[in-house]
XYZ file of C-alpha atoms in Angstrom:
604
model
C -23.431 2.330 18.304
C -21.290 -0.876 18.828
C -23.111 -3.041 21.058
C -22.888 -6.288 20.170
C -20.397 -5.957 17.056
C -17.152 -7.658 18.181
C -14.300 -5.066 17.001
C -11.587 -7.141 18.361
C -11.987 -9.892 15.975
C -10.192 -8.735 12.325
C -11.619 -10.062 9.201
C -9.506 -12.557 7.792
C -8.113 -11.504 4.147
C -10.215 -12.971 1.421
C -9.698 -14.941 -1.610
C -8.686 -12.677 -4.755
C -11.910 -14.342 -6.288
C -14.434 -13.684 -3.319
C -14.170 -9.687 -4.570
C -16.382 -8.069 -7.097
C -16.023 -5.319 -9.422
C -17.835 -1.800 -9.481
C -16.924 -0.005 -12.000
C -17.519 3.933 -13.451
C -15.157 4.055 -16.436
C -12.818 6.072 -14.342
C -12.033 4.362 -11.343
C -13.076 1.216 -9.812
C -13.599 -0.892 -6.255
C -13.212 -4.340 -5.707
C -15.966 -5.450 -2.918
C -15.642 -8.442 -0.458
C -17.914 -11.269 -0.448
C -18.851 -9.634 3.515
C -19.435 -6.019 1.792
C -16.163 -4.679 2.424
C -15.091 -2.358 -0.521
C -11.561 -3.096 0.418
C -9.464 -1.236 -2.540
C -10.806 2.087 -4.311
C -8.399 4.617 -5.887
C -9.517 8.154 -6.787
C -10.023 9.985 -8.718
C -8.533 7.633 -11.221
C -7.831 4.005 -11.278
C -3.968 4.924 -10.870
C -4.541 7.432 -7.937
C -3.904 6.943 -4.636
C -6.220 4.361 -2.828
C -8.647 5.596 -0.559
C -9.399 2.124 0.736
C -6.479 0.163 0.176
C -7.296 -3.099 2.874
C -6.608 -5.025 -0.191
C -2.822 -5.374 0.184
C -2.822 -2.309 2.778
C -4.114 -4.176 5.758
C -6.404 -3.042 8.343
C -4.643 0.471 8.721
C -5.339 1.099 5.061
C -8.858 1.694 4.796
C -12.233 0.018 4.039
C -15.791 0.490 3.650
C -17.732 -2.462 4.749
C -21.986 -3.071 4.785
C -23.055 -6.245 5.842
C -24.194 -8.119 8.257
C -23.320 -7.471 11.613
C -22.474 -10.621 12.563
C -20.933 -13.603 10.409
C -23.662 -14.744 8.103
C -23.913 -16.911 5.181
C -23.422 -16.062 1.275
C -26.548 -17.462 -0.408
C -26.576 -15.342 -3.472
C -24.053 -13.191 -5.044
C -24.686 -12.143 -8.919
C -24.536 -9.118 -11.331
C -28.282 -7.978 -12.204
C -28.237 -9.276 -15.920
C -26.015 -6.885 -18.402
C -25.628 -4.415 -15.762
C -22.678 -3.663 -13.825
C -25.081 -3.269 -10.523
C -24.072 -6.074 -7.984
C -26.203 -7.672 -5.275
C -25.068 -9.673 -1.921
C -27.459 -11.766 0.055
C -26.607 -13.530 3.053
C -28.540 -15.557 5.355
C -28.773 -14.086 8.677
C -30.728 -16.563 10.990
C -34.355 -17.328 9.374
C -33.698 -13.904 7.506
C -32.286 -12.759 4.325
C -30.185 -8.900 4.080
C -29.111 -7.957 0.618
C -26.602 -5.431 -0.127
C -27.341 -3.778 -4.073
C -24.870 -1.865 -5.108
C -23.080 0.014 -7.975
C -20.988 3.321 -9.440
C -22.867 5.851 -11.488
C -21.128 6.014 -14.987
C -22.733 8.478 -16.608
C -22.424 12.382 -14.897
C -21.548 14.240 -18.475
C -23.548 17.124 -18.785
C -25.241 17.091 -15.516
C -23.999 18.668 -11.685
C -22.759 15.226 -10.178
C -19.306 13.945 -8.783
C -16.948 12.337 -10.970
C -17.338 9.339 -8.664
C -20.669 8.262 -7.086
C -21.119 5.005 -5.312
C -24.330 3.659 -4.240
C -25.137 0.822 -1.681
C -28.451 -0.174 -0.770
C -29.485 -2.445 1.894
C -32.732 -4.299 2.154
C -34.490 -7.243 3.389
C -38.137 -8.451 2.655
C -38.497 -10.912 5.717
C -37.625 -10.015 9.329
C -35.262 -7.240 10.939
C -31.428 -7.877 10.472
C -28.818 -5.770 12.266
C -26.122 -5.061 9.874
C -22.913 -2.726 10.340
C -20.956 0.430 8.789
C -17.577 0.265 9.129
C -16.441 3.434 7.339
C -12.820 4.286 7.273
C -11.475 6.089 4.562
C -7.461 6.543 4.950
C -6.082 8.281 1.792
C -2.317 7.659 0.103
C -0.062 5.410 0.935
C 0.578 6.540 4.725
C -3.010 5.781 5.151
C -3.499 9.386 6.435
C -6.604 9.915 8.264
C -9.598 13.031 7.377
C -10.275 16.608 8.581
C -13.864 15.774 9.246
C -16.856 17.702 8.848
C -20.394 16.748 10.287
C -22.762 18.100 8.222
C -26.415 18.249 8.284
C -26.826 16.302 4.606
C -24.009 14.276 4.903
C -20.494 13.445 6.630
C -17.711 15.201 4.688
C -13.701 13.900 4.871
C -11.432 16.104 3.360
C -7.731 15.568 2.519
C -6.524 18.401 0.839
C -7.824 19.153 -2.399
C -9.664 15.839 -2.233
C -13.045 15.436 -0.206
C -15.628 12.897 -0.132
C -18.833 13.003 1.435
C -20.857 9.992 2.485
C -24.771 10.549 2.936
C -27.578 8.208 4.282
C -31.938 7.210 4.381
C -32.352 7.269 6.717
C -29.877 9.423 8.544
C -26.782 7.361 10.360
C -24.534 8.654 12.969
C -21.329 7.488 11.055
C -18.169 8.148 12.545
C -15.418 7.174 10.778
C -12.974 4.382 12.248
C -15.785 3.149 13.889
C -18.503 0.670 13.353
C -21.952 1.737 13.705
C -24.291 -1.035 14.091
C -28.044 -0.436 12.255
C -31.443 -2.465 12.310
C -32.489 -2.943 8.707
C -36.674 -3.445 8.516
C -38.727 -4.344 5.978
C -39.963 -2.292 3.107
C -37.407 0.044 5.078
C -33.894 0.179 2.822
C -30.732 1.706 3.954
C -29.348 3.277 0.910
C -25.432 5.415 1.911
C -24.128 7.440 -1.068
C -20.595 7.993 -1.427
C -19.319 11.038 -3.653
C -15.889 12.050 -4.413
C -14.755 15.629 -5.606
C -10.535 16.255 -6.330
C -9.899 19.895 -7.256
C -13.788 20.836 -7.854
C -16.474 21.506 -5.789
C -17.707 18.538 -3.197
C -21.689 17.504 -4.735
C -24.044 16.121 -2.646
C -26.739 13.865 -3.855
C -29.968 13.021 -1.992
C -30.088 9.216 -1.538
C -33.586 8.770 -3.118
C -31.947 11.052 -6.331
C -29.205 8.729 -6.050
C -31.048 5.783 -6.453
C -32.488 6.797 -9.033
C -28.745 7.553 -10.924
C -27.783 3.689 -10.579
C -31.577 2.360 -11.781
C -30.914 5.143 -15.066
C -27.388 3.480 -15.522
C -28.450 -0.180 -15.765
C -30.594 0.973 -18.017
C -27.718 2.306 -20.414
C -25.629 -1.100 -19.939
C -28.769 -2.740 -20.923
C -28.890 -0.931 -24.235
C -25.445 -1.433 -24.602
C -25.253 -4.802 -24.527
C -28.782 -5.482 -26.362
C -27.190 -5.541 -30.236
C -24.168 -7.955 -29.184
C -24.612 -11.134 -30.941
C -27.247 -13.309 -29.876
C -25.817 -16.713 -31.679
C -22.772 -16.219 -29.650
C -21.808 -19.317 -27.902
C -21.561 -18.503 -24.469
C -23.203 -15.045 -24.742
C -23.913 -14.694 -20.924
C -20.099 -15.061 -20.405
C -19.014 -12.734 -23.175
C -21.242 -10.420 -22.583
C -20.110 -10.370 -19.060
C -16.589 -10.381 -20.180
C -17.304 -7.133 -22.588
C -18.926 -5.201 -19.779
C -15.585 -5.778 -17.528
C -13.457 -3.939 -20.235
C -16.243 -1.558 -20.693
C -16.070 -0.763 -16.872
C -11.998 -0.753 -17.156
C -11.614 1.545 -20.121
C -11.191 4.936 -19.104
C -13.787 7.193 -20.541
C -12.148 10.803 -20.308
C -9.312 9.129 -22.507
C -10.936 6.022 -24.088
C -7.862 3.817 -22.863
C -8.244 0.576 -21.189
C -6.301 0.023 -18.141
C -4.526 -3.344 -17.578
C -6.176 -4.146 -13.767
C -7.689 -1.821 -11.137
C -4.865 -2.742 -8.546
C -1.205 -3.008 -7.865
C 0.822 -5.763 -6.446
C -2.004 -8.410 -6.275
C 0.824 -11.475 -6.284
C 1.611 -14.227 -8.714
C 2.950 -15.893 -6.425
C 1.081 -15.541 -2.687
C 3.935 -14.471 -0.367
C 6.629 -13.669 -3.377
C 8.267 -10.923 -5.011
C 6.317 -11.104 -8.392
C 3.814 -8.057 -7.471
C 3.519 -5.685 -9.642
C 1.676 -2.233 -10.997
C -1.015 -2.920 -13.045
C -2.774 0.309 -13.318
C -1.886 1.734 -16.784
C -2.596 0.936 -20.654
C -0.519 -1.415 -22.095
C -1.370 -0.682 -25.857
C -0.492 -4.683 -26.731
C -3.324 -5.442 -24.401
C -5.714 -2.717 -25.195
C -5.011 -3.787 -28.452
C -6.239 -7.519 -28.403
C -9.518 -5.884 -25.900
C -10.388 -3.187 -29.173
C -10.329 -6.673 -31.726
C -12.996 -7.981 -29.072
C -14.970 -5.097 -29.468
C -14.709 -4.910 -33.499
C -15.576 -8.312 -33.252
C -18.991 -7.954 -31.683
C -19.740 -4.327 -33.951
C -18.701 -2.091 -30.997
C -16.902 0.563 -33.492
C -16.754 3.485 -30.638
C -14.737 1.935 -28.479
C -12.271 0.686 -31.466
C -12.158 4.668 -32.512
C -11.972 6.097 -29.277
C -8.770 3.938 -28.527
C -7.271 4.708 -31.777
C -7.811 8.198 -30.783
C -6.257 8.226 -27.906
C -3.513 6.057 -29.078
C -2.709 8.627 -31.538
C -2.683 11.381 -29.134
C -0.259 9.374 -26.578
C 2.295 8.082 -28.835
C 2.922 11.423 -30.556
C 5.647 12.479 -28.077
C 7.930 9.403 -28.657
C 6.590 8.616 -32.514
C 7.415 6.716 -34.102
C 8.521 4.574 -31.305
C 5.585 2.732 -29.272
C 6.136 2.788 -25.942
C 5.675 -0.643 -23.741
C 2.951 1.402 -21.493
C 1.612 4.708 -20.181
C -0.340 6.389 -17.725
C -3.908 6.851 -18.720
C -3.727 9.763 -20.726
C -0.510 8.616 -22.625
C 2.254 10.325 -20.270
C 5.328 8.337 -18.749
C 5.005 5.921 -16.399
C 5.990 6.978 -12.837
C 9.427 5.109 -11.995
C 8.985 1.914 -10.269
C 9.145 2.351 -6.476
C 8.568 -0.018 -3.089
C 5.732 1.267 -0.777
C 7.194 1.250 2.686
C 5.261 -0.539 5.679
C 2.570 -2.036 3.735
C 2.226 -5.615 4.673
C 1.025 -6.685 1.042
C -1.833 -9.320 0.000
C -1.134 -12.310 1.787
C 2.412 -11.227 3.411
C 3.236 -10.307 -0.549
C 5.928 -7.734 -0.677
C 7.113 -5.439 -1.813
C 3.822 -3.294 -2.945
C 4.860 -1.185 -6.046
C 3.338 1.846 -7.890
C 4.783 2.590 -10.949
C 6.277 0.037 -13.717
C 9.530 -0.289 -14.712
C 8.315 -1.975 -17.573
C 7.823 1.003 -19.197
C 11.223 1.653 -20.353
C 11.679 -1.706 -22.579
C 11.505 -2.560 -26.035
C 8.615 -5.069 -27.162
C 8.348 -5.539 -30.307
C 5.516 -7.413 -30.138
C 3.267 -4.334 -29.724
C 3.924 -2.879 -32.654
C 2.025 -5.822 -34.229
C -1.162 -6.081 -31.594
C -1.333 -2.540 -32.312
C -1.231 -2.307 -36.638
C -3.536 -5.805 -36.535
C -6.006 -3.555 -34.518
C -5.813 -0.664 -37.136
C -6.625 -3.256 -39.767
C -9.119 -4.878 -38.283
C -10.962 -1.578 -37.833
C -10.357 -0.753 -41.837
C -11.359 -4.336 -42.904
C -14.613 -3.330 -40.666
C -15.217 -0.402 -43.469
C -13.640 1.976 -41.356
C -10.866 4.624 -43.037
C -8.227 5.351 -40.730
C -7.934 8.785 -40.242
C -4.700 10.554 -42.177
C -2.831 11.325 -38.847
C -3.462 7.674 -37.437
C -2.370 6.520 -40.910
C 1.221 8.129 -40.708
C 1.310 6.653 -36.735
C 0.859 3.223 -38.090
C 3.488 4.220 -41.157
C 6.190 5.080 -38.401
C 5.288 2.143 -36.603
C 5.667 -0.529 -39.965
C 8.930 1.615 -40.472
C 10.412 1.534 -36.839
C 9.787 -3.023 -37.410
C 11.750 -2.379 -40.421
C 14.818 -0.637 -38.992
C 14.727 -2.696 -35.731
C 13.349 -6.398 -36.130
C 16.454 -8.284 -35.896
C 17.470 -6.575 -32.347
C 16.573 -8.593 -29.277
C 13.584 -7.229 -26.808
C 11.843 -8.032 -23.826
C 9.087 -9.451 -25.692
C 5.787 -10.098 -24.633
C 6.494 -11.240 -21.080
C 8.594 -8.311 -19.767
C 12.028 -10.479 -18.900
C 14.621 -8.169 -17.875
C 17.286 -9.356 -20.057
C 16.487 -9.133 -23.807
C 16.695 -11.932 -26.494
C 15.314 -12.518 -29.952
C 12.337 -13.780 -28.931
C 10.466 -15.511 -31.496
C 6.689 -14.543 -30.884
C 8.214 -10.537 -31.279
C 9.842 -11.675 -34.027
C 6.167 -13.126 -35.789
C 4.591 -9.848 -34.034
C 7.003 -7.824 -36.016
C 6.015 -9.607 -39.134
C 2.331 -9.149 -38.561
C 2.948 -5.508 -38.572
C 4.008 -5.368 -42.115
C 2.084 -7.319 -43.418
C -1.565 -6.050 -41.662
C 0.683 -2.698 -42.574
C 0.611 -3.681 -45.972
C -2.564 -4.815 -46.148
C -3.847 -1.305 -44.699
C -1.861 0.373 -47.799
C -4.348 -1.264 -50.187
C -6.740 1.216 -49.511
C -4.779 4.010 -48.033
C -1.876 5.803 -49.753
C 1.537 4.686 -49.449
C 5.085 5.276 -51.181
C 6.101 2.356 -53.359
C 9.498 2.932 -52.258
C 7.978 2.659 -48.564
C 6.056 -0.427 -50.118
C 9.211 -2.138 -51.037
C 11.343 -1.913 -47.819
C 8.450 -2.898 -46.032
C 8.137 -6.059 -48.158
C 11.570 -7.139 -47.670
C 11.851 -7.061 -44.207
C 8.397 -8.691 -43.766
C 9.793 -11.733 -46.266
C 13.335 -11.606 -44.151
C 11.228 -12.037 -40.943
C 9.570 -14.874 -42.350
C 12.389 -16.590 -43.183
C 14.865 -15.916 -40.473
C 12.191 -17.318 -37.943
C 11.516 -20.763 -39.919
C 15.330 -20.923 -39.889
C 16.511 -19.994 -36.649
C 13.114 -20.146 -34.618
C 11.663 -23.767 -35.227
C 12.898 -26.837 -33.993
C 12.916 -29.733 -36.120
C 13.191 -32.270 -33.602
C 10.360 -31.188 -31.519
C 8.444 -29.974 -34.671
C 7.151 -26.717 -33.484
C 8.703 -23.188 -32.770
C 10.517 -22.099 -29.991
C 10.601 -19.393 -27.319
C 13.921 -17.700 -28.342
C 16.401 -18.194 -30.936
C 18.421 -21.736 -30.358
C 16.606 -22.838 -27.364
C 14.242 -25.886 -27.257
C 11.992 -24.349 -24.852
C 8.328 -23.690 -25.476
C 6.115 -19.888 -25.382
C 2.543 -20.289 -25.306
C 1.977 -16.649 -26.678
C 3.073 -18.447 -29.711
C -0.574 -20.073 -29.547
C -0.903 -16.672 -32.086
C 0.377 -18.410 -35.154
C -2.958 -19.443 -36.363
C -4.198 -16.260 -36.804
C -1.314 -15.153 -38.802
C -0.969 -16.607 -41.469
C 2.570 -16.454 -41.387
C 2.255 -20.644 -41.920
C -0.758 -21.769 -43.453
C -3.395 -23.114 -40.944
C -3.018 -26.761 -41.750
C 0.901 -26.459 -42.077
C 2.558 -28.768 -39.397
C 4.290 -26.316 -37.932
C 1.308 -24.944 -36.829
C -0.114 -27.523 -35.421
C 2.871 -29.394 -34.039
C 3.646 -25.751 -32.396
C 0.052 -26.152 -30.637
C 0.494 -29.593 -29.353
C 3.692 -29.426 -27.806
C 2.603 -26.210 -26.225
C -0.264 -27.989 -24.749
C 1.583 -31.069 -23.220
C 5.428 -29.316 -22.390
C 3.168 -26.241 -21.056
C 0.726 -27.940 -19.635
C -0.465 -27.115 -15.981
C -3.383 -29.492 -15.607
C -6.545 -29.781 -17.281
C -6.718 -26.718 -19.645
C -4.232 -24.886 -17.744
C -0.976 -23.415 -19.241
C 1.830 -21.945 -17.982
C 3.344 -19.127 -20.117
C 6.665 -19.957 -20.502
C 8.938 -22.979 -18.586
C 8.093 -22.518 -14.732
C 10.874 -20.460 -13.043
C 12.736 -19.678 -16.214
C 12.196 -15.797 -16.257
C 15.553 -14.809 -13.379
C 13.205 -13.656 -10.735
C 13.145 -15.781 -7.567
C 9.785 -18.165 -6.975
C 7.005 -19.384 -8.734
C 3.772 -18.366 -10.315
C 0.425 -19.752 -11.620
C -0.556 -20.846 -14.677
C -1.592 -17.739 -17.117
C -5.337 -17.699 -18.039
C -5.235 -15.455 -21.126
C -2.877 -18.587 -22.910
C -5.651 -21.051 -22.158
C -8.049 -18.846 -23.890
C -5.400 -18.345 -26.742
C -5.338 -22.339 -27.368
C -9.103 -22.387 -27.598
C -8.712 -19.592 -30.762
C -5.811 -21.779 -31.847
C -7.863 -24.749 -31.517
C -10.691 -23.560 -32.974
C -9.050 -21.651 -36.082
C -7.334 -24.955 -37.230
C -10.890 -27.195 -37.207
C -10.569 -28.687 -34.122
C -13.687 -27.124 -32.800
C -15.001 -29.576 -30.340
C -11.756 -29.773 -28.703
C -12.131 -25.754 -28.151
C -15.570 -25.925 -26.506
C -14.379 -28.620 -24.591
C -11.405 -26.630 -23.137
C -13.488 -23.205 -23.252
C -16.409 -24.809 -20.967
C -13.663 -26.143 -18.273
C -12.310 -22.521 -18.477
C -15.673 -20.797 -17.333
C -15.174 -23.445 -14.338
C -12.052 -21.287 -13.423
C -14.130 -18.057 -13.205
C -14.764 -16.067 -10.158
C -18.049 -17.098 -8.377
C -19.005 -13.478 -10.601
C -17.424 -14.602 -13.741
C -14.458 -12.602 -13.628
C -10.648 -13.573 -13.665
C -7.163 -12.551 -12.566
C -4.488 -13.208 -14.701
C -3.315 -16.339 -13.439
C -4.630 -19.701 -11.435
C -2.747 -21.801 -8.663
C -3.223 -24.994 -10.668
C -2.572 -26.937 -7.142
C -5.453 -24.497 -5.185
C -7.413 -23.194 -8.363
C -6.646 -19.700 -6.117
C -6.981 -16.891 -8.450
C -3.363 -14.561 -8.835
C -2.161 -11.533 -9.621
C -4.079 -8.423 -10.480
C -7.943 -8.474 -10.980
C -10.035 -8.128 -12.914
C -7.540 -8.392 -15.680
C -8.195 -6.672 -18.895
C -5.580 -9.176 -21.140
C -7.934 -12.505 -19.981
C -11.438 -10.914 -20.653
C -10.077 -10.187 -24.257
C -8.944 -13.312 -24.609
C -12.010 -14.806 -23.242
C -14.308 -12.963 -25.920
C -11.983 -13.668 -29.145
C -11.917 -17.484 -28.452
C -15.740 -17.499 -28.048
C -15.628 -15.227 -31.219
C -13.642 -17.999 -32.815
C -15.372 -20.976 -31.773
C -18.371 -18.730 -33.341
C -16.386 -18.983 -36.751
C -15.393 -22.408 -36.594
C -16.847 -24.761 -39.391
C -18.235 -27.323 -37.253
C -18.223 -30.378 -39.253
């Protein structure tokens, strides 16, 4: 029933940061601070949305449980190292409180690939909350065959079907709200399962329950060895589970963000498709999780790695689809109004197509890092990362697209110091592996001509610090990287003068950067300052002994996080609005290495 629910009042859209993430390892949905699961793909987190409110609007799907009328936030929080989320709102001298959560774990057992599992409760007096279930699949929103059956209500599209079950039974009709009296000691607990090309599974509520409680149990013993001297554990450890959740499991690949076209600039052009595996990114996510002893998931993206690049070896590709296939072509979605009025919505990249050299060093650094770790790289992997060291030294001095994706290419110098760290971790990999000395050699001599073209042609004396391309004066905070090098010793001035003008030219406010010069990149508009940098000059900070300054900074960043402790990839610095895709993969890496090195820091 409806009575009482006012359907002619639309929820306003909310704030990037209000949503939360549940997570499976194969897809994920970002939930509303009201209980509206407002963006889900399936099965994968670069299929079609079956909720897609997000930047669909209202004819695009959503699957709310809340409160039937407006009502009050009091809590919102993760249950500690679990990825199980709980809601509570006030609701007159009452409290409801929504517990929710994916099942990760189905291997070996008859369950759906996707399982989602909301609970409502209260422990004071009755609320009435709502159900507003209205699954609209693809991007024309297309509406179910449904099926009312006696266990559950079934929606089928095709060869894709989901079923959504209830304690105690509902009269759900999709499209519609139904409004429900939650009791004491009396839960409502609705199961959502997806099936696409295999049978549709059912699972009893109470069974279901059950699932979730077994699951928090396994991200508890995941996360129980991490560190316990980190500084800011709780925040790593949070930070670790998020590219836990986003990494893939059937292919071990991390995805960049769960959505597409989330804006970096509200109302602009600059929305674009986040949901593939950028192996720069995935890269810099693996080091995190060397970096705390979390070896599988280092292995598992080698792995697949190996088995994605082997079509277009030795050239690395900029990004692919989750199990290492071409990007779809960049398209515009028709009709959909976009997050905030931000179009166009696209699915697909076009950023697939480029040359970044700067991958093929994120990529080699994260091979060595798992060999220094007492790991041998496998022989296959070992000739991937040969072709890669030998595709630097045939192609290092032509300009790319470099680590920001600009459409027209230059010689960018952070690909050029990328290029250079994949010799030489290349190099350093060969100490223990076998490798041609005539190999040896060439690889040598272009990592020494790297070196030296760059402190010719890529620093500025005047300014005393690097530069973003060849012959320009302006500044590139992914060059924030150059203490980790080596390239220049960590007390050389270059270093350091490179860090300080980054942090007052680039400088967005407090410990805000932007990326590059604002509105230097040819595409109309603005955008935010980018988080990951910020992280980067903590590392940088913290690697050339100016630790205080980096806890400083890194404390004001965890001010910047999502009520939930996640983050987008960029900030309003004028708002403090969170933009563009979320969660984003590229910050929570960056997030855990400059903890990591504030860990390593001397601290005198």
């Amino acid at each position: 029933m409806t009575g009482g629910y006012d359907t002619t009042c639309p929820r306003p859209p909310a704030a990037i940061s209000d949503y939360g993430l549940l997570g499976d390892t194969r897809t994920a949905a970002l939930v509303a601070g009201d209980g509206g699961i407002d963006w889900l793909c399936v099965p994968r987190f670069d299929g079609e949305p079956l909720f897609g409110r997000l930047i669909g609007g209202p004819d695009a799907g959503t699957f709310r449980v809340g409160p039937a009328r407006p009502a009050t936030v009091v809590e919102r929080r993760y249950r500690q190292y679990t990825a199980t989320l709980e809601t509570t709102w006030a609701v007159g001298s009452s409290r409801l409180t929504l517990t929710e959560g994916m099942v990760a774990e189905v291997t070996g057992r008859l369950l759906p690939t996707t399982l989602i599992v909301r609970r409502l409760s209260t422990d004071e007096a009755a609320v009435d909350a709502v159900v507003e279930f209205d699954p609209r699949f693809g991007v024309r929103h297309r509406r179910p065959r449904i099926h009312q059956r006696r266990e559950a209500l079934v929606c089928q599209w095709g060869s894709l079907a989901v079923s959504l079950g209830s304690a105690p039974t509902l009269d759900i009709e999709p499209g519609r709200p139904t409004l429900i009296t939650v009791r004491p000691g009396r839960p409502v607990t609705l199961v959502l399962a997806v099936a696409h090309r295999e049978p549709l599974i059912h699972v009893e509520p109470a069974s279901a329950w059950q699932l979730l409680t077994e699951d928090e149990d396994r991200w508890r013993a995941w996360t129980v060895d991490i560190d316990r001297s980190l500084p800011f554990r709780e925040h790593v450890v949070r930070s670790l589970l998020t590219l836990r959740l986003l990494t893939y499991s059937p292919s071990r690949a991390p995805v960049a963000a769960p959505t597409t076209s989330l804006p970096e600039d509200a109302g602009g052009v600059r929305n674009w498709d986040y949901r593939y595996v950028w192996p720069r990114d995935a890269s810099i996510g693996v080091s995190a999780f060397l970096s705390v002893g979390k070896a599988d998931e280092a292995r598992g993206f080698l792995a697949w790695l190996l088995h994605a690049s082997r079509l277009q070896r030795p050239r690395l590709p900029a990004l692919l689809t989750l199990y290492g296939r071409h990007v779809p072509a960049e398209r515009e979605v028709p009709g959909w109004p976009g997050y905030l009025g931000s179009v166009p919505v696209r699915i697909g990249n076009s950023a697939a197509g480029q040359h970044q050299l700067d991958g093929y060093g994120w990529v080699t650094d994260a091979a060595w890092a798992f060999a220094q770790a007492g790991h041998r790289l496998s022989s296959e992997t070992w000739r991937a990362v040969r072709g890669f060291a030998d595709v630097v030294t045939r192609c290092w001095q032509e300009p790319d697209a470099g680590i920001w994706e600009v459409r027209e290419p230059a010689q960018h110098v952070h690909s050029k110091l990328m290029g250079w760290l994949a010799l030489d971790r290349a190099l350093r990999i060969a100490d223990t592996h076998p490798l041609a000395d005539r190999q040896r050699r060439r690889w040598q001599k272009a990592r020494d001509a790297i070196a030296a073209e760059v402190r010719t042609s890529g620093f500025n004396p005047t300014t005393g610090s690097y530069v973003r391309r060849y012959g320009s004066e302006g500044l590139d905070a992914a060059l924030l990287v150059l203490p980790l090098l080596n390239i220049d010793s960590v007390d050389s001035p270059r270093v350091h003068g490179t860090i300080d003008a980054i942090r007052d030219t680039l400088s967005a406010g407090g410990p805000l950067l932007y990326r590059y010069p604002p509105g230097r990149d040819g595409f109309p508009g603005t955008e935010g300052a980018f988080l990951p940098c910020s992280f980067w000059l903590v590392q940088a900070l913290a690697r050339t002994g100016r630790r205080t300054e980096a806890v400083e900074l890194f404390q004001t960043m965890l001010d910047h996080a999502s009520p939930l402790g996640l983050y987008a990839e960029e900030l309003d610095p004028a708002t403090g609005a969170h933009l563009g895709n979320y969660p984003q993969t590229l910050t929570h890496a960056a997030l855990v290495q400059a903890a990591l090195a504030i860990r390593d820091a001397p601290t005198s």
